Amino acid sequence: MVPNGWERTRLKNIAKIKSGSTPLRAKQDLYYSQDGTPWVKTLDLNNSKIITTDERITELALKESSCSIFPINTVLVAMYGGFNQIGRTGLLTVPSAINQALSGLTLDETKANAEFILNYLNGNVRQWKKFAASSRKDPNITREDVCGFEVVLPPLPEQRKIAKILSTWDKAITTTEKLIATSKQQKKSLMQQLLTGKKRLVNPETGKVFEGEWEEFRVKDLVHSLDAGVSVNSDDDGDLSCDYKILKTSCVSSGIFRSSHTKSVKDTVEISRLKEPVLSDSIVISRMNTPFLVGANAYIEIAPANTFLPDRLWQVKPKMGLVYTRWLAYWFGSDHIRHSIRANATGTSGSMKNITKTDVFAIKVEKPTYEEQQKIASVLTAADTEIELLEAKLVHLKQEKKALMQQLLTGKRRVKVDEAEAELVTA
């Protein structure tokens, strides 16, 4: 049912809808510039206000191509890229051009508020999948689908009030995202200093800064083995009741172990083939992955029960007393080691690369004393904890906003509009 006072309509009735274009890449130097007009692509869409774009185009590109400039408050919708991309949105904060994969909605401001429409589309993103159709592998939506997309609009003053309420949550979300980005950058800088000895910490036992030269080892001197699991038939069904699970390659990313990234192993014969269980206080490394993610690793503090390694992951078993596992995990995750591992990766496929035990065992390690390793690890762990708390806060804020959107954008919860504002709109 349509809430009292609300109107059911379609996007074509409240906006001029037009897609963009891509200037010839063959004329890169003539058509693309760091100082030109912002040019929005699907990857620039953030379901919020667009502040920056990856690329800009020149005045010549605008003259010699079918690109045109869309005004501030244009709402953008992605039409191509598969189910994970179609329906992504953005709101222009500066006049910009867009590519052909996007529809630009220039709204009739007497009928619709841009921020309200942005939130409405975000809250109903699943609806696009009903329209998606393509002869290609990836589904897409068409301009006609965008034009025919149905919206239910409250009166304009109520739209504005809803948008204003939701913008408060957006600001909190944006602030938290910026804090996360800052914290990650600070941790990265800290890792570069602490893991190379450029910055030395205070020994808690002596109260003095750690001193002395670090010793040089090879990885083979510090670990017992790099052991992989096996490839087994499994079900990607997320069955939490299943007794046996095998890790997905995606369980390691950005130095974080995600224990929920598993597949279920149910067949008795397949269960009997399981080889390496995941161990607590260990490190997991992706030995086969995409060129960027090969060598991705993470520390496992407490291993999930009855969970095993696939053939594409190694488990590192450090020599206790010689190297502190958490410190070694941070060392493996440092930029210069990740770069070294990726540089040695090989493979005939452009999409998948492999690293060998021989190459990893041969990497040089500048190692401080065990006590200094522990101190370095404790400082970096504290940085991780701060990031995890902020990320948990971000998830909570997004969930609360989503719940609020479900109420406000359907009229289940109505907002009060100031009479002065309503009079201003109708004047």
Coordinates of C-alpha atoms in Angstrom, one line a residue, residues 57-276:
I57 CA 38.9 14.5 -19.3
T58 CA 39.9 17.6 -21.3
E59 CA 37.9 20.3 -23.0
L60 CA 38.9 18.7 -26.3
A61 CA 37.5 15.4 -25.3
L62 CA 34.2 17.1 -24.5
K63 CA 34.2 18.7 -28.0
E64 CA 35.2 15.7 -30.0
S65 CA 33.3 13.0 -28.2
S66 CA 29.6 12.5 -27.2
C67 CA 30.5 13.2 -23.5
S68 CA 28.5 15.9 -21.9
I69 CA 28.6 17.5 -18.4
F70 CA 26.0 16.6 -15.9
P71 CA 25.1 19.2 -13.2
I72 CA 25.5 19.0 -9.4
N73 CA 23.0 16.7 -7.7
T74 CA 22.7 14.4 -10.6
V75 CA 22.0 10.9 -9.3
L76 CA 24.1 8.2 -11.1
V77 CA 23.1 4.5 -11.5
A78 CA 25.5 1.8 -12.8
M79 CA 24.0 -0.3 -15.6
Y80 CA 26.8 -2.8 -16.4
G81 CA 29.2 -5.1 -14.4
G82 CA 27.1 -8.0 -13.2
F83 CA 25.0 -8.3 -10.1
N84 CA 27.6 -6.9 -7.8
Q85 CA 27.8 -3.7 -9.7
I86 CA 24.4 -2.9 -11.3
G87 CA 22.4 -0.5 -9.3
R88 CA 25.4 1.1 -7.6
T89 CA 24.8 4.8 -7.2
G90 CA 26.5 8.1 -6.7
L91 CA 25.6 11.8 -6.3
L92 CA 27.5 14.5 -8.1
T93 CA 28.9 17.2 -5.9
V94 CA 30.6 19.0 -8.9
P95 CA 29.7 19.2 -12.6
S96 CA 31.1 16.0 -14.2
A97 CA 31.0 13.8 -17.3
I98 CA 30.2 10.1 -17.0
N99 CA 30.9 7.0 -19.1
Q100 CA 28.5 4.8 -21.0
A101 CA 28.0 2.3 -18.2
L102 CA 26.1 4.9 -16.1
S103 CA 22.8 6.6 -16.3
G104 CA 22.6 10.1 -15.1
L105 CA 19.3 11.2 -13.5
T106 CA 18.9 15.0 -13.7
L107 CA 15.9 15.4 -11.4
D108 CA 13.0 17.8 -11.6
E109 CA 13.6 19.7 -8.3
T110 CA 9.9 20.5 -8.0
K111 CA 9.1 16.8 -7.7
A112 CA 12.1 15.0 -6.2
N113 CA 15.0 15.6 -3.8
A114 CA 18.3 14.2 -5.1
E115 CA 19.5 12.9 -1.7
F116 CA 16.1 11.2 -1.1
I117 CA 16.2 9.5 -4.5
L118 CA 19.8 8.4 -3.8
N119 CA 18.8 6.8 -0.6
Y120 CA 15.6 5.3 -2.1
L121 CA 17.7 3.6 -4.9
N122 CA 20.2 2.4 -2.3
G123 CA 17.4 0.9 -0.2
N124 CA 15.9 -0.9 -3.2
V125 CA 19.1 -2.0 -5.0
R126 CA 17.9 -5.6 -5.2
Q127 CA 15.0 -4.5 -7.5
W128 CA 17.5 -4.0 -10.4
K129 CA 18.2 -7.8 -10.5
K130 CA 14.6 -8.2 -11.8
F131 CA 15.5 -6.1 -14.8
A132 CA 19.0 -7.5 -15.4
A133 CA 19.3 -9.3 -18.8
S134 CA 22.1 -9.8 -21.2
S135 CA 23.4 -12.1 -23.9
R136 CA 26.8 -11.8 -22.3
K137 CA 28.2 -13.6 -19.3
D138 CA 27.5 -10.6 -17.0
P139 CA 23.9 -9.3 -16.7
N140 CA 23.1 -5.6 -17.1
I141 CA 20.3 -3.2 -17.1
T142 CA 19.2 -0.8 -19.8
R143 CA 18.3 2.8 -20.0
E144 CA 14.7 1.7 -20.4
D145 CA 14.9 -0.3 -17.2
V146 CA 16.1 2.8 -15.4
C147 CA 13.4 4.9 -16.9
G148 CA 10.8 2.4 -15.8
F149 CA 12.1 1.9 -12.3
E150 CA 9.2 2.5 -9.9
V151 CA 9.5 4.8 -6.9
V152 CA 7.1 5.8 -4.2
L153 CA 7.5 9.5 -3.3
P154 CA 6.3 11.4 -0.2
P155 CA 5.6 15.1 -0.6
L156 CA 8.8 17.1 -1.3
P157 CA 9.1 18.6 2.2
E158 CA 9.0 15.1 3.7
Q159 CA 11.6 13.9 1.1
R160 CA 13.9 16.7 2.3
K161 CA 13.3 15.9 6.0
I162 CA 14.0 12.2 5.4
A163 CA 17.1 13.0 3.4
K164 CA 18.3 15.3 6.2
I165 CA 17.8 12.6 8.9
L166 CA 19.7 10.0 6.8
S167 CA 22.5 12.5 6.1
T168 CA 23.3 12.5 9.8
W169 CA 24.0 8.8 9.6
D170 CA 26.0 9.3 6.4
K171 CA 28.2 11.8 8.2
A172 CA 28.9 9.4 11.0
I173 CA 29.7 6.7 8.5
T174 CA 32.0 8.9 6.5
T175 CA 33.8 10.1 9.6
T176 CA 34.3 6.5 10.8
E177 CA 35.6 5.4 7.3
K178 CA 38.1 8.3 7.4
L179 CA 39.3 7.2 10.9
I180 CA 39.7 3.7 9.6
A181 CA 41.7 4.8 6.6
T182 CA 43.9 7.0 8.8
S183 CA 44.4 4.2 11.3
K184 CA 45.4 1.8 8.6
Q185 CA 47.9 4.3 7.1
Q186 CA 49.4 4.9 10.6
K187 CA 49.8 1.2 11.2
K188 CA 51.4 0.8 7.7
S189 CA 53.9 3.5 8.6
L190 CA 54.5 1.9 12.0
M191 CA 55.2 -1.5 10.4
Q192 CA 57.7 0.1 8.0
Q193 CA 59.6 1.6 11.0
L194 CA 59.4 -1.2 13.5
L195 CA 60.0 -4.2 11.2
T196 CA 63.1 -2.6 9.7
G197 CA 64.6 -1.3 13.0
K198 CA 64.4 2.3 12.0
K199 CA 62.4 2.8 15.2
R200 CA 63.3 1.0 18.3
L201 CA 60.9 0.5 21.3
V202 CA 61.4 0.6 25.0
N203 CA 62.3 -2.7 26.7
P204 CA 59.6 -3.0 29.5
E205 CA 62.1 -4.9 31.7
T206 CA 64.9 -2.4 31.6
G207 CA 63.0 0.8 30.8
K208 CA 65.6 1.5 28.1
V209 CA 65.3 1.4 24.3
F210 CA 66.2 -1.9 22.8
E211 CA 69.8 -1.9 21.4
G212 CA 72.1 -4.2 19.4
E213 CA 72.3 -5.3 15.8
W214 CA 69.6 -7.6 14.4
E215 CA 70.7 -11.0 13.2
E216 CA 70.2 -12.2 9.6
F217 CA 68.5 -15.4 8.9
R218 CA 66.6 -17.1 6.1
V219 CA 63.0 -18.1 6.5
K220 CA 64.1 -21.8 6.4
D221 CA 66.1 -21.2 9.6
L222 CA 63.0 -19.9 11.4
V223 CA 60.2 -22.3 10.5
H224 CA 59.8 -26.0 10.6
S225 CA 57.7 -26.3 7.5
L226 CA 55.3 -24.8 5.0
D227 CA 52.5 -27.3 4.8
A228 CA 49.5 -27.2 2.4
G229 CA 46.2 -29.0 2.5
V230 CA 44.5 -30.9 -0.2
S231 CA 41.8 -30.2 -2.7
V232 CA 38.5 -31.9 -1.8
N233 CA 34.9 -31.8 -3.0
S234 CA 33.1 -29.4 -0.8
D235 CA 29.8 -27.4 -0.6
D236 CA 29.8 -23.6 -0.6
D237 CA 26.6 -23.7 1.4
G238 CA 27.6 -22.0 4.6
D239 CA 26.3 -24.9 6.7
L240 CA 27.3 -24.0 10.2
S241 CA 26.1 -27.4 11.5
C242 CA 28.7 -29.3 9.4
D243 CA 31.4 -31.0 11.4
Y244 CA 34.1 -30.6 8.8
K245 CA 35.1 -27.5 7.0
I246 CA 37.8 -26.4 4.6
L247 CA 39.1 -22.9 4.3
K248 CA 38.5 -20.7 1.2
T249 CA 41.5 -18.8 -0.2
S250 CA 39.6 -15.6 0.7
C251 CA 40.1 -16.4 4.4
V252 CA 43.3 -14.3 4.2
S253 CA 43.3 -10.7 3.1
S254 CA 44.9 -7.5 4.3
G255 CA 46.6 -9.4 7.2
I256 CA 43.2 -10.5 8.6
F257 CA 42.1 -14.1 9.1
R258 CA 38.4 -14.6 8.4
S259 CA 37.4 -17.9 10.0
S260 CA 33.9 -17.7 8.5
H261 CA 35.3 -18.1 4.9
T262 CA 34.9 -21.8 4.7
K263 CA 33.2 -24.6 2.7
S264 CA 31.5 -27.6 4.1
V265 CA 32.9 -31.1 3.6
K266 CA 30.2 -33.7 4.0
D267 CA 31.2 -36.8 1.9
T268 CA 32.8 -39.5 4.1
V269 CA 35.5 -40.3 1.5
E270 CA 36.4 -36.6 1.1
I271 CA 36.5 -36.2 4.9
S272 CA 39.0 -39.1 5.1
R273 CA 41.3 -37.2 2.6
L274 CA 41.5 -34.1 4.8
K275 CA 45.2 -33.5 5.7
E276 CA 46.3 -30.4 7.6

